[in-house]
Amino acid sequence: MQTLMNRQIAELLSSSPRVLPAVNQIEVHPFNTHTKLTKYCQDEGIVVEAYAPLARAYKMKDRTIVELAKKYNCTPAQLLVRWSLQHGYVPLPKSVNKERIVENAKVEGFVIEDADIERMDALDEYLVTGELRLSAMFSTFFFLTD
C-alpha cells in the first residue's frame, strides 16, 4: 500500500501541477508508522498530518507505551502525541472530553530519547484503527493556493 501511495504522489508531482500538495493526511502512530510514505512526503516537502495519532486509544495499555509514559512522567496519549511531533508530523488527536483535549496538548515538558523513539517505532504492526475501506487505502491531500 505504501508503494502505491508513493507512486501516486510521484505521478502527481511529475504532472507539473499548478498547485503542489502541501499536506498529506495519513493514519500514523507507532503501531502503523508508514515509514516509507512519511519519509517520501517529507523528502518532497509535503507536511504529514497524522490522524488517529492515539491509535483510537486501542493501544493505551501496551506494555512499552505504559512503561515509557511512566519514564517520562506523562500519559500514554501525551507520549503518542510527542512521538508524532518528534517525527515532524502534525498530530490530530481527538477526544470529546475537554480535560483530555487540554491534557493531550501538554507535551512541551519532555523529549523522548532517540533509543525510546526507536523502541516505539519497532511497535509497528500495520494497525488500521478505522474501517478498512477503499478510501482508507489512499492518502488525503490538501492543497494550498494563493
Short mmCIF file of C-alpha atoms in Angstrom, two decimals, residues 11-110:
data_model
loop_
_atom_site.label_atom_id
_atom_site.label_comp_id
_atom_site.label_asym_id
_atom_site.label_seq_id
_atom_site.Cartn_x
_atom_site.Cartn_y
_atom_site.Cartn_z
CA GLU A 11 2.78 10.72 -10.56
CA LEU A 12 1.02 13.77 -9.19
CA LEU A 13 4.28 15.69 -8.74
CA SER A 14 5.61 14.65 -12.16
CA SER A 15 2.49 16.03 -13.84
CA SER A 16 3.72 19.56 -13.02
CA PRO A 17 0.53 20.53 -11.18
CA ARG A 18 -0.28 24.21 -10.94
CA VAL A 19 -0.74 23.78 -7.18
CA LEU A 20 1.52 21.39 -5.29
CA PRO A 21 0.21 19.23 -2.46
CA ALA A 22 1.04 20.86 0.87
CA VAL A 23 -0.26 18.31 3.38
CA ASN A 24 -0.86 14.56 3.31
CA GLN A 25 -3.23 13.27 5.99
CA ILE A 26 -2.33 9.70 6.91
CA GLU A 27 -3.14 7.41 9.83
CA VAL A 28 0.23 7.42 11.59
CA HIS A 29 1.17 6.23 15.07
CA PRO A 30 3.76 3.79 16.48
CA PHE A 31 1.53 0.86 15.57
CA ASN A 32 1.21 1.98 11.94
CA THR A 33 4.27 4.05 11.09
CA HIS A 34 4.01 4.25 7.28
CA THR A 35 7.76 4.88 7.36
CA LYS A 36 8.37 4.85 3.60
CA LEU A 37 5.37 7.03 2.82
CA THR A 38 6.06 9.59 5.55
CA LYS A 39 9.73 9.82 4.57
CA TYR A 40 8.77 10.25 0.92
CA CYS A 41 6.33 13.05 1.78
CA GLN A 42 8.87 14.82 3.99
CA ASP A 43 11.55 14.49 1.29
CA GLU A 44 9.12 16.13 -1.16
CA GLY A 45 8.29 18.95 1.27
CA ILE A 46 4.79 17.65 1.97
CA VAL A 47 3.67 18.01 5.60
CA VAL A 48 2.48 14.76 7.17
CA GLU A 49 -0.70 15.29 9.16
CA ALA A 50 -1.10 12.32 11.50
CA TYR A 51 -4.73 11.48 12.02
CA ALA A 52 -5.53 8.98 14.78
CA PRO A 53 -2.12 9.58 16.43
CA LEU A 54 -3.54 7.99 19.59
CA ALA A 55 -4.45 4.82 17.66
CA ARG A 56 -8.03 5.50 18.79
CA ALA A 57 -6.92 4.50 22.32
CA TYR A 58 -6.66 0.83 21.28
CA LYS A 59 -3.06 0.62 22.47
CA MET A 60 -3.01 2.88 25.54
CA LYS A 61 -2.24 -0.16 27.72
CA ASP A 62 0.54 -1.51 25.53
CA ARG A 63 3.41 -2.53 27.80
CA THR A 64 6.01 -0.37 26.04
CA ILE A 65 3.74 2.68 25.89
CA VAL A 66 2.83 2.40 29.59
CA GLU A 67 6.48 1.88 30.58
CA LEU A 68 7.68 4.89 28.58
CA ALA A 69 4.82 7.09 29.80
CA LYS A 70 5.94 6.34 33.36
CA LYS A 71 9.57 7.07 32.46
CA TYR A 72 8.65 10.48 31.00
CA ASN A 73 6.03 11.23 33.68
CA CYS A 74 3.26 11.72 31.12
CA THR A 75 0.11 9.99 29.96
CA PRO A 76 0.22 7.40 27.17
CA ALA A 77 -1.68 9.88 24.97
CA GLN A 78 0.89 12.61 25.61
CA LEU A 79 3.66 10.15 24.75
CA LEU A 80 1.97 9.29 21.43
CA VAL A 81 1.45 12.96 20.55
CA ARG A 82 5.09 13.71 21.42
CA TRP A 83 6.21 10.77 19.21
CA SER A 84 4.34 12.34 16.27
CA LEU A 85 5.87 15.76 16.89
CA GLN A 86 9.39 14.38 17.15
CA HIS A 87 8.90 12.68 13.79
CA GLY A 88 7.97 16.06 12.34
CA TYR A 89 4.28 15.22 11.88
CA VAL A 90 1.30 17.41 12.72
CA PRO A 91 -0.78 15.20 15.04
CA LEU A 92 -4.57 15.45 15.14
CA PRO A 93 -5.53 13.83 18.46
CA LYS A 94 -9.25 13.51 19.02
CA SER A 95 -11.27 13.48 22.21
CA VAL A 96 -14.76 14.51 23.22
CA ASN A 97 -13.56 15.21 26.76
CA LYS A 98 -12.43 18.83 27.24
CA GLU A 99 -9.98 17.96 30.04
CA ARG A 100 -8.37 15.26 27.93
CA ILE A 101 -8.02 17.63 24.96
CA VAL A 102 -6.16 20.11 27.18
CA GLU A 103 -4.07 17.35 28.76
CA ASN A 104 -3.11 15.82 25.39
CA ALA A 105 -1.74 19.18 24.25
CA LYS A 106 0.68 19.46 27.19
CA VAL A 107 3.67 17.79 25.58
CA GLU A 108 6.27 20.54 25.75
CA GLY A 109 7.75 19.40 29.08
CA PHE A 110 9.68 16.39 27.80
#
